[in-house]
PDB file of C-alpha atoms in Angstrom:
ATOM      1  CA  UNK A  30       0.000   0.000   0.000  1.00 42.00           C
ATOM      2  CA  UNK A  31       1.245   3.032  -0.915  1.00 52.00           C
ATOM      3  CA  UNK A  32       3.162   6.055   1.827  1.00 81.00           C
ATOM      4  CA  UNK A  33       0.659   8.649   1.187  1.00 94.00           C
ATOM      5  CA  UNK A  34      -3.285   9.313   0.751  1.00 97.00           C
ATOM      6  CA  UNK A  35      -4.870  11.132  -2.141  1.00 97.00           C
ATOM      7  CA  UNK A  36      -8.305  12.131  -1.696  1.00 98.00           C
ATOM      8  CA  UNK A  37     -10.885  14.566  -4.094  1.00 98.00           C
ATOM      9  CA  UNK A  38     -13.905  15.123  -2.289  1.00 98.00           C
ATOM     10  CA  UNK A  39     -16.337  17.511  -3.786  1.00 97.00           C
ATOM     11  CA  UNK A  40     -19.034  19.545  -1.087  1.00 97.00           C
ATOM     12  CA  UNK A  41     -22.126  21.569  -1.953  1.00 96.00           C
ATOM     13  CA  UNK A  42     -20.580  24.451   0.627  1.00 97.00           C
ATOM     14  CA  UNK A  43     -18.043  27.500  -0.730  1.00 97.00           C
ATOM     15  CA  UNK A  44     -14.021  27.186   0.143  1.00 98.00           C
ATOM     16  CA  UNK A  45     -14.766  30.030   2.871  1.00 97.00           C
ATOM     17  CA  UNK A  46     -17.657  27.579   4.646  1.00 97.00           C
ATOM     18  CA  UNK A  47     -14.948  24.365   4.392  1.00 97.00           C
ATOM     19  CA  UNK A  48     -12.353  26.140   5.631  1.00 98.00           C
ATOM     20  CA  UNK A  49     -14.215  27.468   9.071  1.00 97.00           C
ATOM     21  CA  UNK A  50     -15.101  23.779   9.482  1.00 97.00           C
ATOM     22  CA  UNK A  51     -11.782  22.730   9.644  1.00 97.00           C
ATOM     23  CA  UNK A  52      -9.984  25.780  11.110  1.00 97.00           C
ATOM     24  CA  UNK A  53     -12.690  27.140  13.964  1.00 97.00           C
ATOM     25  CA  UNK A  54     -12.697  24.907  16.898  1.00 97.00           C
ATOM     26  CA  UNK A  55     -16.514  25.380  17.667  1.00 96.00           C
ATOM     27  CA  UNK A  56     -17.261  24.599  13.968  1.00 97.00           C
ATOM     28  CA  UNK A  57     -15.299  21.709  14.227  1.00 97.00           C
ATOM     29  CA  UNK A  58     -16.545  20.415  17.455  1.00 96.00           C
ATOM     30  CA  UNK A  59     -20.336  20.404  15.792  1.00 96.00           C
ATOM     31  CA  UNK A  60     -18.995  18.943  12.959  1.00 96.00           C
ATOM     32  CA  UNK A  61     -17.035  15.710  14.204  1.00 94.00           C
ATOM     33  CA  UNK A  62     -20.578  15.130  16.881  1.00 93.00           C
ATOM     34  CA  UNK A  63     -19.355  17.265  19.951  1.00 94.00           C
ATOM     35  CA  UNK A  64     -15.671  16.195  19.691  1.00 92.00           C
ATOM     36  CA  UNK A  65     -13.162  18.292  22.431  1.00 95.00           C
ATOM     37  CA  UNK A  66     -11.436  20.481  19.580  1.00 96.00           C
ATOM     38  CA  UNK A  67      -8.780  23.159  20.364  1.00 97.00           C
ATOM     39  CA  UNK A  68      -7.687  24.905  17.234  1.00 97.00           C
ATOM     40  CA  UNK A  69      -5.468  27.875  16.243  1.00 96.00           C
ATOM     41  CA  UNK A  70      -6.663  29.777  13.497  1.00 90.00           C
ATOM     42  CA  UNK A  71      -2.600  31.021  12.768  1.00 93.00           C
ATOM     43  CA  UNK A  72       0.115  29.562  11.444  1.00 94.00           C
ATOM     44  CA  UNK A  73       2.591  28.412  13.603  1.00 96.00           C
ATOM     45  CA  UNK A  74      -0.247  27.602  15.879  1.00 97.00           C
ATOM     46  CA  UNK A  75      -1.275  24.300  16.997  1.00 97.00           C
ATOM     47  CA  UNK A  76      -3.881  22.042  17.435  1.00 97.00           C
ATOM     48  CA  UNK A  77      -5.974  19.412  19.371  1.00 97.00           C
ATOM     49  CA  UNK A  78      -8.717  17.569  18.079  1.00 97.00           C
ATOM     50  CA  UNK A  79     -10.656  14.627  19.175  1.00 96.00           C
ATOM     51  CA  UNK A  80     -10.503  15.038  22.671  1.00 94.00           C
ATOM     52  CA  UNK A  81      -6.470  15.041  22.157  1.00 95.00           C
ATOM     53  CA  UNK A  82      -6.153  11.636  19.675  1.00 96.00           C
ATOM     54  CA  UNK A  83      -5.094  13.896  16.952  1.00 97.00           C
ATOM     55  CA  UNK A  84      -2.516  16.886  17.802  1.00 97.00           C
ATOM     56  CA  UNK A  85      -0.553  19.074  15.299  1.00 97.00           C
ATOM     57  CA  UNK A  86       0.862  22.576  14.514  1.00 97.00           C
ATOM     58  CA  UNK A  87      -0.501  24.607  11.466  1.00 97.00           C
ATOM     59  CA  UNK A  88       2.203  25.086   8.986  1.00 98.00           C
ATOM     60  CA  UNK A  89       0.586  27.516   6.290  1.00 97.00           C
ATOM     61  CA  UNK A  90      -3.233  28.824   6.178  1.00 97.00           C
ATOM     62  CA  UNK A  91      -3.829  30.544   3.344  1.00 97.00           C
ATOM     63  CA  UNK A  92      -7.631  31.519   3.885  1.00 97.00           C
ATOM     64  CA  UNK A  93     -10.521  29.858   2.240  1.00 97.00           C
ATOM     65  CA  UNK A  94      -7.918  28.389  -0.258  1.00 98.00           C
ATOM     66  CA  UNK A  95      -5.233  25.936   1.839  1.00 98.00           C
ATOM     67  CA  UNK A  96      -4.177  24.241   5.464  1.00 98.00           C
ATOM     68  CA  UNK A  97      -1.406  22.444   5.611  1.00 98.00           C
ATOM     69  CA  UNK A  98      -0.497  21.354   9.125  1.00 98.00           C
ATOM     70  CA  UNK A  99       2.006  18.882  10.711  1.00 98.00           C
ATOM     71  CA  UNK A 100       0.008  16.439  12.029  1.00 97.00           C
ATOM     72  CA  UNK A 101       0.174  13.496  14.454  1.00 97.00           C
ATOM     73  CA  UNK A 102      -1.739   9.968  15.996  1.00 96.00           C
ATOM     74  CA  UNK A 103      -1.292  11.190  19.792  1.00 96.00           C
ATOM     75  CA  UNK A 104      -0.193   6.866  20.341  1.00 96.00           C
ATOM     76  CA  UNK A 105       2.461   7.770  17.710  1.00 96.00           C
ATOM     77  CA  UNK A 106       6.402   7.538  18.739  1.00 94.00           C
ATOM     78  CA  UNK A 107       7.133  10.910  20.207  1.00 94.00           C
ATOM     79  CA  UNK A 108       8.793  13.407  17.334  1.00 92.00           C
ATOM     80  CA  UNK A 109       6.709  10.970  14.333  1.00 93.00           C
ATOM     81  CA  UNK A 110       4.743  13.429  12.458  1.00 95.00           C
ATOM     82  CA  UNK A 111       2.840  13.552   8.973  1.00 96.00           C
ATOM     83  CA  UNK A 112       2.303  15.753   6.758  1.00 97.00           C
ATOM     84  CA  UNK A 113      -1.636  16.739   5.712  1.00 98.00           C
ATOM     85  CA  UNK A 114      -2.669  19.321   3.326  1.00 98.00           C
ATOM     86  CA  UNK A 115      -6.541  20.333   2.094  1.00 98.00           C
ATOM     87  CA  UNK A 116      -6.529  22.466  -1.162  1.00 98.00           C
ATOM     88  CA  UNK A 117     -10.361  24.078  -1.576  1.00 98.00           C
ATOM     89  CA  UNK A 118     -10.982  24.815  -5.582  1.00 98.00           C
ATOM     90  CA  UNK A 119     -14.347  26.513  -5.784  1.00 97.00           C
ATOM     91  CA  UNK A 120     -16.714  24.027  -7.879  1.00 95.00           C
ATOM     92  CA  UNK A 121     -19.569  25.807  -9.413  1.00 93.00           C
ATOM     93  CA  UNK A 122     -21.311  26.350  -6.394  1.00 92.00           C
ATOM     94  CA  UNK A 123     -20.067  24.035  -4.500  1.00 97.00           C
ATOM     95  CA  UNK A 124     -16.271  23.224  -3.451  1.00 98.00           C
ATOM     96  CA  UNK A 125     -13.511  20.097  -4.580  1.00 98.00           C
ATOM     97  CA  UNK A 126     -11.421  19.851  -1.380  1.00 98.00           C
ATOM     98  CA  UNK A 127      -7.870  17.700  -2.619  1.00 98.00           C
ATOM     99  CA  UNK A 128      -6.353  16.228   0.253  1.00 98.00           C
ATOM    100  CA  UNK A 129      -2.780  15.045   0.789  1.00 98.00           C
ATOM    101  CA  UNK A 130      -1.422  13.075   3.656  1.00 98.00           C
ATOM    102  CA  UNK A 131       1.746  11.768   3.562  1.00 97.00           C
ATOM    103  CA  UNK A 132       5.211  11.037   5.813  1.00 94.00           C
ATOM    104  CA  UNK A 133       2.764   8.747   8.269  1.00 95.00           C
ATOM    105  CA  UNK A 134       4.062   5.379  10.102  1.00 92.00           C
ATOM    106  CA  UNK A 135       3.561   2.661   6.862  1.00 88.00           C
ATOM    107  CA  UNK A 136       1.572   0.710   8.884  1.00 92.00           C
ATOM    108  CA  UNK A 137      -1.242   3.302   9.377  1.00 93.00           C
ATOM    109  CA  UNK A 138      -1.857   3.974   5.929  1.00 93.00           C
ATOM    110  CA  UNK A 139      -5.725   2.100   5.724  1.00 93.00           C
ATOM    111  CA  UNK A 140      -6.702   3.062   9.377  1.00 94.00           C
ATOM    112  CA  UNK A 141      -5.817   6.476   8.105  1.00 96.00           C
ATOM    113  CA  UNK A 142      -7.429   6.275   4.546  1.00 96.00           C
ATOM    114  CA  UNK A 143     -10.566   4.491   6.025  1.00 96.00           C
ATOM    115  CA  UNK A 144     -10.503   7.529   9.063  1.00 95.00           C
ATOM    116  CA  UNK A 145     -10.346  10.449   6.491  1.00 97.00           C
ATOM    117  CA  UNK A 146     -13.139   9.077   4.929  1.00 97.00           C
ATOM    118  CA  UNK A 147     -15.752   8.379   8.242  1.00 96.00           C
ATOM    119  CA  UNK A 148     -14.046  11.024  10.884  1.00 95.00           C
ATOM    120  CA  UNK A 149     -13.973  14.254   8.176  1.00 96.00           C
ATOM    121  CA  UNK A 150     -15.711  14.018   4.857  1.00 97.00           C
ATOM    122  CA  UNK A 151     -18.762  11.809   5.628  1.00 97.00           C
ATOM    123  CA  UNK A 152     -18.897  14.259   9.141  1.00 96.00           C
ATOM    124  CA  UNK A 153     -18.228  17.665   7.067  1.00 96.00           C
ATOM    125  CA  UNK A 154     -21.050  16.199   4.721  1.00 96.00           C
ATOM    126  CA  UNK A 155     -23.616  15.695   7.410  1.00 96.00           C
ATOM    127  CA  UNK A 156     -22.442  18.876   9.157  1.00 96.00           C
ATOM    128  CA  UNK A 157     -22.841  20.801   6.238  1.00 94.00           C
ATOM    129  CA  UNK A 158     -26.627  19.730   5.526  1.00 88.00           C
TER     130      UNK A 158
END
């Protein structure tokens, strides 16, 4: 299986509505079903989501366009982080989101892919209804 995860998920919501999901800790909270989220809106800043499980530093924000963020499992080995990055392309109406993760523990790569998939875009989805 391969290093890295490559997803193109397409939302009937505009870049600026994705990106407050995923950068505003309330937002995100609601979104992922009450959640504990702690999120800097800055780069450089850092970030705690589900309850702690998932803790990381943003490394570029460019508003209602890109996130990229260091990014990390908190049962990881200490100092292993990945890289994650959501690109928002306005779609008609609507918005593609391409995602990148990549520089994650090999072994991780489906409970990752299959996570992406349930914990964020079926979540933003609902959230976004």
């Amino acid at each position: 299986m391969p290093h890295s995860i490559h997803h193109e998920v397409s939302f009937e919501a505009s870049p600026k509505r994705i990106y407050q999901a995923l950068t505003d800790a309330g937002q995100f909270s609601k979104m992922t079903g009450g959640a504990p989220a702690e999120i800097s809106a800055v780069a450089g800043g850092g970030f705690s989501i589900f309850g702690g499980m998932i803790l990381g530093r943003n490394l570029e924000l460019v508003p209602d366009q890109r996130l990229v963020q260091a990014w990390r499992v908190k049962t990881w080995s200490p100092g292993v982080y990945s890289v994650v990055k959501f690109e928002l392309q306005s779609e008609g109406s609507g918005t593609l989101l391409v995602f990148d993760h990549t520089g994650f523990p090999e072994d991780q790569c489906e409970h990752l892919d299959s996570g992406w998939k349930t914990n964020y875009w079926e979540s933003l989805t609902k959230f976004l209804d």
